[in-house]
PDB file of C-alpha atoms in Angstrom:
ATOM      1  CA  PRO A   1      74.268  -9.328  -6.801  1.00  0.00           C
ATOM      2  CA  SER A   2      71.451 -10.440  -4.377  1.00  0.00           C
ATOM      3  CA  VAL A   3      67.989 -10.699  -4.343  1.00  0.00           C
ATOM      4  CA  THR A   4      66.279  -7.786  -2.615  1.00  0.00           C
ATOM      5  CA  LEU A   5      62.464  -7.670  -1.496  1.00  0.00           C
ATOM      6  CA  SER A   6      62.045  -3.370  -1.578  1.00  0.00           C
ATOM      7  CA  PRO A   7      60.222  -1.500  -1.844  1.00  0.00           C
ATOM      8  CA  LYS A   8      62.552   1.003  -2.302  1.00  0.00           C
ATOM      9  CA  ARG A   9      64.732  -0.125  -4.689  1.00  0.00           C
ATOM     10  CA  THR A  10      65.938   1.764  -6.659  1.00  0.00           C
ATOM     11  CA  SER A  11      69.194   1.566  -9.750  1.00  0.00           C
ATOM     12  CA  THR A  12      71.595   3.443 -10.165  1.00  0.00           C
ATOM     13  CA  TYR A  13      71.062   3.361 -13.670  1.00  0.00           C
ATOM     14  CA  SER A  14      67.900   5.549 -14.056  1.00  0.00           C
ATOM     15  CA  THR A  15      65.544   7.668 -11.836  1.00  0.00           C
ATOM     16  CA  THR A  16      62.060   6.303 -13.800  1.00  0.00           C
ATOM     17  CA  ALA A  17      59.778   3.782 -12.546  1.00  0.00           C
ATOM     18  CA  GLU A  18      61.645   0.295 -14.741  1.00  0.00           C
ATOM     19  CA  TYR A  19      58.482  -0.837 -15.854  1.00  0.00           C
ATOM     20  CA  GLU A  20      54.665   0.037 -17.033  1.00  0.00           C
ATOM     21  CA  MET A  21      51.878  -2.330 -16.210  1.00  0.00           C
ATOM     22  CA  GLY A  22      49.513  -2.781 -19.005  1.00  0.00           C
ATOM     23  CA  GLY A  23      45.941  -4.680 -18.607  1.00  0.00           C
ATOM     24  CA  ILE A  24      45.996  -8.778 -16.821  1.00  0.00           C
ATOM     25  CA  ILE A  25      46.411 -10.928 -19.631  1.00  0.00           C
ATOM     26  CA  GLY A  26      45.862 -13.954 -16.950  1.00  0.00           C
ATOM     27  CA  LYS A  27      45.137 -15.232 -14.214  1.00  0.00           C
ATOM     28  CA  GLY A  28      45.836 -18.485 -12.275  1.00  0.00           C
ATOM     29  CA  GLY A  29      45.604 -20.012  -8.689  1.00  0.00           C
ATOM     30  CA  MET A  30      48.646 -18.187  -6.769  1.00  0.00           C
ATOM     31  CA  GLY A  31      49.150 -14.701  -9.110  1.00  0.00           C
ATOM     32  CA  VAL A  32      47.896 -12.620 -11.502  1.00  0.00           C
ATOM     33  CA  ILE A  33      49.613 -11.263 -14.791  1.00  0.00           C
ATOM     34  CA  HIS A  34      50.054  -8.733 -16.498  1.00  0.00           C
ATOM     35  CA  VAL A  35      51.959  -8.212 -20.073  1.00  0.00           C
ATOM     36  CA  ALA A  36      54.174  -3.980 -19.325  1.00  0.00           C
ATOM     37  CA  ARG A  37      56.914  -2.386 -20.534  1.00  0.00           C
ATOM     38  CA  GLN A  38      60.439  -2.804 -19.319  1.00  0.00           C
ATOM     39  CA  ALA A  39      61.458   1.106 -19.473  1.00  0.00           C
ATOM     40  CA  SER A  40      65.026   0.968 -19.917  1.00  0.00           C
ATOM     41  CA  LEU A  41      64.744  -1.213 -22.762  1.00  0.00           C
ATOM     42  CA  ASP A  42      61.872  -0.148 -24.043  1.00  0.00           C
ATOM     43  CA  ARG A  43      60.741  -3.719 -24.721  1.00  0.00           C
ATOM     44  CA  ARG A  44      57.623  -6.145 -23.638  1.00  0.00           C
ATOM     45  CA  ILE A  45      57.424  -9.124 -21.384  1.00  0.00           C
ATOM     46  CA  VAL A  46      55.351  -9.957 -17.834  1.00  0.00           C
ATOM     47  CA  ILE A  47      54.925  -9.331 -14.625  1.00  0.00           C
ATOM     48  CA  LYS A  48      53.747 -11.630 -12.250  1.00  0.00           C
ATOM     49  CA  THR A  49      51.955 -10.267  -9.293  1.00  0.00           C
ATOM     50  CA  ILE A  50      51.134 -11.941  -6.401  1.00  0.00           C
ATOM     51  CA  ARG A  51      46.810 -11.889  -6.022  1.00  0.00           C
ATOM     52  CA  PRO A  52      45.375  -9.648  -4.211  1.00  0.00           C
ATOM     53  CA  GLU A  53      44.426 -11.759  -1.433  1.00  0.00           C
ATOM     54  CA  PHE A  54      47.433 -13.582  -0.448  1.00  0.00           C
ATOM     55  CA  SER A  55      49.143 -10.589  -1.240  1.00  0.00           C
ATOM     56  CA  ASP A  56      49.625 -10.108   3.036  1.00  0.00           C
ATOM     57  CA  GLN A  57      49.801 -14.256   3.855  1.00  0.00           C
ATOM     58  CA  PRO A  58      52.974 -14.783   4.517  1.00  0.00           C
ATOM     59  CA  ASP A  59      53.306 -19.310   3.097  1.00  0.00           C
ATOM     60  CA  ALA A  60      51.369 -17.547  -0.558  1.00  0.00           C
ATOM     61  CA  GLN A  61      54.040 -15.093  -0.342  1.00  0.00           C
ATOM     62  CA  GLU A  62      57.004 -17.729   0.496  1.00  0.00           C
ATOM     63  CA  LYS A  63      54.954 -19.806  -2.584  1.00  0.00           C
ATOM     64  CA  PHE A  64      55.735 -17.054  -4.823  1.00  0.00           C
ATOM     65  CA  ILE A  65      58.887 -16.160  -3.864  1.00  0.00           C
ATOM     66  CA  THR A  66      59.858 -19.614  -4.648  1.00  0.00           C
ATOM     67  CA  GLU A  67      58.406 -19.820  -7.824  1.00  0.00           C
ATOM     68  CA  ALA A  68      60.360 -17.106  -9.658  1.00  0.00           C
ATOM     69  CA  LEU A  69      63.630 -18.338  -7.582  1.00  0.00           C
ATOM     70  CA  ALA A  70      63.041 -21.680  -9.466  1.00  0.00           C
ATOM     71  CA  THR A  71      62.262 -20.448 -11.951  1.00  0.00           C
ATOM     72  CA  GLY A  72      64.437 -18.469 -11.852  1.00  0.00           C
ATOM     73  CA  SER A  73      67.654 -21.148 -11.634  1.00  0.00           C
ATOM     74  CA  LEU A  74      67.260 -22.886 -14.056  1.00  0.00           C
ATOM     75  CA  ASP A  75      68.938 -21.183 -17.140  1.00  0.00           C
ATOM     76  CA  HIS A  76      68.043 -23.002 -20.159  1.00  0.00           C
ATOM     77  CA  PRO A  77      66.265 -22.409 -23.642  1.00  0.00           C
ATOM     78  CA  ASN A  78      63.073 -24.943 -22.442  1.00  0.00           C
ATOM     79  CA  VAL A  79      61.880 -22.659 -19.712  1.00  0.00           C
ATOM     80  CA  VAL A  80      60.976 -19.237 -19.634  1.00  0.00           C
ATOM     81  CA  PRO A  81      63.066 -16.667 -18.026  1.00  0.00           C
ATOM     82  CA  ILE A  82      63.055 -14.730 -15.053  1.00  0.00           C
ATOM     83  CA  HIS A  83      64.390 -11.122 -15.083  1.00  0.00           C
ATOM     84  CA  ASP A  84      63.815  -9.716 -11.972  1.00  0.00           C
ATOM     85  CA  MET A  85      61.790  -9.829  -8.538  1.00  0.00           C
ATOM     86  CA  GLY A  86      60.656  -7.083  -6.109  1.00  0.00           C
ATOM     87  CA  VAL A  87      58.237  -5.433  -4.495  1.00  0.00           C
ATOM     88  CA  GLY A  88      55.939  -2.176  -6.174  1.00  0.00           C
ATOM     89  CA  GLU A  89      55.019   0.889  -4.774  1.00  0.00           C
ATOM     90  CA  ASP A  90      51.654  -0.977  -4.262  1.00  0.00           C
ATOM     91  CA  GLY A  91      53.474  -3.493  -2.456  1.00  0.00           C
ATOM     92  CA  LYS A  92      52.743  -6.312  -4.066  1.00  0.00           C
ATOM     93  CA  MET A  93      55.516  -8.204  -4.670  1.00  0.00           C
ATOM     94  CA  PHE A  94      55.606  -9.222  -8.460  1.00  0.00           C
ATOM     95  CA  TYR A  95      58.872 -11.422 -11.083  1.00  0.00           C
ATOM     96  CA  VAL A  96      59.442  -9.636 -14.294  1.00  0.00           C
ATOM     97  CA  MET A  97      59.778 -12.389 -16.821  1.00  0.00           C
ATOM     98  CA  LYS A  98      59.697 -13.151 -20.137  1.00  0.00           C
ATOM     99  CA  GLU A  99      56.769 -12.270 -22.840  1.00  0.00           C
ATOM    100  CA  VAL A 100      55.915 -15.454 -25.101  1.00  0.00           C
ATOM    101  CA  ARG A 101      53.790 -14.653 -28.265  1.00  0.00           C
ATOM    102  CA  GLY A 102      52.591 -18.081 -29.362  1.00  0.00           C
ATOM    103  CA  LYS A 103      49.461 -20.280 -27.951  1.00  0.00           C
ATOM    104  CA  ASN A 104      49.742 -24.049 -25.545  1.00  0.00           C
ATOM    105  CA  TRP A 105      50.767 -27.497 -26.978  1.00  0.00           C
ATOM    106  CA  ARG A 106      47.642 -28.648 -26.731  1.00  0.00           C
ATOM    107  CA  GLU A 107      46.290 -25.939 -28.604  1.00  0.00           C
ATOM    108  CA  LEU A 108      48.081 -26.377 -31.891  1.00  0.00           C
ATOM    109  CA  MET A 109      49.053 -30.009 -31.400  1.00  0.00           C
ATOM    110  CA  PRO A 110      46.171 -31.553 -33.219  1.00  0.00           C
ATOM    111  CA  THR A 111      47.351 -29.795 -36.018  1.00  0.00           C
ATOM    112  CA  LEU A 112      50.801 -31.080 -36.230  1.00  0.00           C
ATOM    113  CA  THR A 113      52.571 -33.934 -36.800  1.00  0.00           C
ATOM    114  CA  GLU A 114      54.070 -36.440 -34.889  1.00  0.00           C
ATOM    115  CA  ALA A 115      57.417 -36.552 -35.382  1.00  0.00           C
ATOM    116  CA  GLU A 116      56.420 -32.022 -34.944  1.00  0.00           C
ATOM    117  CA  ASN A 117      55.336 -33.567 -30.664  1.00  0.00           C
ATOM    118  CA  ILE A 118      57.487 -35.526 -30.202  1.00  0.00           C
ATOM    119  CA  ASP A 119      59.415 -32.814 -30.586  1.00  0.00           C
ATOM    120  CA  ILE A 120      58.656 -30.291 -28.965  1.00  0.00           C
ATOM    121  CA  LEU A 121      58.615 -33.610 -26.331  1.00  0.00           C
ATOM    122  CA  GLN A 122      61.865 -33.581 -26.512  1.00  0.00           C
ATOM    123  CA  ARG A 123      62.564 -29.352 -25.923  1.00  0.00           C
ATOM    124  CA  VAL A 124      60.124 -30.821 -23.017  1.00  0.00           C
ATOM    125  CA  CYS A 125      62.474 -33.269 -21.998  1.00  0.00           C
ATOM    126  CA  ASP A 126      65.270 -31.631 -22.009  1.00  0.00           C
ATOM    127  CA  ALA A 127      63.987 -28.531 -19.967  1.00  0.00           C
ATOM    128  CA  VAL A 128      63.307 -31.177 -17.398  1.00  0.00           C
ATOM    129  CA  ALA A 129      66.380 -32.829 -16.843  1.00  0.00           C
ATOM    130  CA  CYS A 130      68.054 -29.559 -16.445  1.00  0.00           C
ATOM    131  CA  ALA A 131      65.489 -28.713 -13.729  1.00  0.00           C
ATOM    132  CA  HIS A 132      66.083 -32.728 -12.506  1.00  0.00           C
ATOM    133  CA  ASP A 133      69.258 -32.066 -12.435  1.00  0.00           C
ATOM    134  CA  LYS A 134      69.515 -28.922  -9.795  1.00  0.00           C
ATOM    135  CA  GLY A 135      67.283 -30.590  -7.688  1.00  0.00           C
ATOM    136  CA  ILE A 136      64.221 -28.935  -8.926  1.00  0.00           C
ATOM    137  CA  ILE A 137      61.161 -30.937  -9.996  1.00  0.00           C
ATOM    138  CA  HIS A 138      57.863 -29.865 -12.040  1.00  0.00           C
ATOM    139  CA  ARG A 139      54.939 -30.692 -10.491  1.00  0.00           C
ATOM    140  CA  ASP A 140      52.335 -30.463 -13.455  1.00  0.00           C
ATOM    141  CA  LEU A 141      53.338 -31.026 -16.442  1.00  0.00           C
ATOM    142  CA  LYS A 142      50.766 -31.002 -19.181  1.00  0.00           C
ATOM    143  CA  PRO A 143      50.395 -29.417 -22.709  1.00  0.00           C
ATOM    144  CA  GLU A 144      48.358 -26.235 -21.037  1.00  0.00           C
ATOM    145  CA  ASN A 145      52.076 -25.504 -19.289  1.00  0.00           C
ATOM    146  CA  VAL A 146      53.989 -25.618 -22.980  1.00  0.00           C
ATOM    147  CA  MET A 147      54.388 -22.672 -24.968  1.00  0.00           C
ATOM    148  CA  ILE A 148      55.353 -23.161 -28.699  1.00  0.00           C
ATOM    149  CA  GLY A 149      56.009 -19.397 -29.114  1.00  0.00           C
ATOM    150  CA  ASP A 150      55.662 -17.512 -32.702  1.00  0.00           C
ATOM    151  CA  TYR A 151      59.147 -18.370 -33.969  1.00  0.00           C
ATOM    152  CA  GLY A 152      58.554 -22.348 -33.208  1.00  0.00           C
ATOM    153  CA  GLU A 153      61.078 -21.508 -29.848  1.00  0.00           C
ATOM    154  CA  VAL A 154      59.453 -24.613 -26.248  1.00  0.00           C
ATOM    155  CA  LEU A 155      58.774 -23.040 -23.217  1.00  0.00           C
ATOM    156  CA  LEU A 156      57.936 -25.037 -20.361  1.00  0.00           C
ATOM    157  CA  MET A 157      55.963 -22.848 -18.092  1.00  0.00           C
ATOM    158  CA  ASP A 158      54.428 -21.701 -14.615  1.00  0.00           C
ATOM    159  CA  TRP A 159      56.896 -24.124 -11.688  1.00  0.00           C
ATOM    160  CA  GLY A 160      53.673 -22.387  -8.836  1.00  0.00           C
ATOM    161  CA  LEU A 161      54.103 -26.441  -8.055  1.00  0.00           C
ATOM    162  CA  ALA A 162      57.185 -26.930  -7.986  1.00  0.00           C
ATOM    163  CA  ALA A 163      59.620 -28.654  -4.796  1.00  0.00           C
ATOM    164  CA  ALA A 164      63.457 -29.454  -4.633  1.00  0.00           C
ATOM    165  CA  VAL A 165      64.083 -33.237  -3.700  1.00  0.00           C
ATOM    166  CA  SER A 166      68.084 -31.607  -3.373  1.00  0.00           C
ATOM    167  CA  PRO A 167      68.529 -29.431  -0.128  1.00  0.00           C
ATOM    168  CA  THR A 168      70.144 -27.113  -1.902  1.00  0.00           C
ATOM    169  CA  ALA A 169      67.850 -26.901  -4.715  1.00  0.00           C
ATOM    170  CA  LYS A 170      65.267 -23.512  -4.547  1.00  0.00           C
ATOM    171  CA  ALA A 171      63.215 -24.338  -4.258  1.00  0.00           C
ATOM    172  CA  ALA A 172      60.868 -25.813  -1.289  1.00  0.00           C
ATOM    173  CA  LEU A 173      61.324 -29.625  -0.111  1.00  0.00           C
ATOM    174  CA  LEU A 174      59.357 -32.162  -1.353  1.00  0.00           C
ATOM    175  CA  SER A 175      58.271 -33.836   1.772  1.00  0.00           C
ATOM    176  CA  ASP A 176      54.694 -36.435   2.586  1.00  0.00           C
ATOM    177  CA  ALA A 177      52.808 -32.777   4.004  1.00  0.00           C
ATOM    178  CA  THR A 178      52.802 -31.491   0.083  1.00  0.00           C
ATOM    179  CA  ALA A 179      54.410 -34.340  -1.826  1.00  0.00           C
ATOM    180  CA  CYS A 180      49.884 -33.716  -3.989  1.00  0.00           C
ATOM    181  CA  ALA A 181      50.317 -30.871  -6.247  1.00  0.00           C
ATOM    182  CA  GLY A 182      49.239 -31.119  -9.826  1.00  0.00           C
ATOM    183  CA  THR A 183      46.850 -32.097 -12.669  1.00  0.00           C
ATOM    184  CA  PRO A 184      45.389 -35.505 -11.589  1.00  0.00           C
ATOM    185  CA  SER A 185      44.774 -36.483 -14.971  1.00  0.00           C
ATOM    186  CA  PHE A 186      48.355 -35.522 -15.742  1.00  0.00           C
TER     187      PHE A 186
END
């Protein structure tokens, strides 16, 4: 089924609210991250909403949707899964992802052995290879965007600056105007 961004989204299986919002656990340049509960599966998930100051800006909305579509198109064990996308009753765009409990690689790197850090780097490279195979580049690779879960899973996060190098990729095409992005030291 195609994704419909509609405030009147309904489910044929339930007439109750699918997501129960919890507190804010993070903020980024474009979004606010909330912990939440997915009622139908009784599980914790994370919901990213577009920041209020960007909610009426078409360019920001397009970037937000592109981030969800680009990430969602990367079905790989080292890319955080996107479960859903839509518009809430409050009119804010959102997307739903797996909750990753753990720490970012920057925090853990000094405590790990060289072999453990190389293993993490190899798994990040696997995620990047998957993205490149689908015509998408991340553009903000850095240890802070790599989460190491409580069970050792390695997930490349924050695809908000992703760009397409293929016209069939689910991201905005890289151009001269969009070429410069990311964290300069990386």
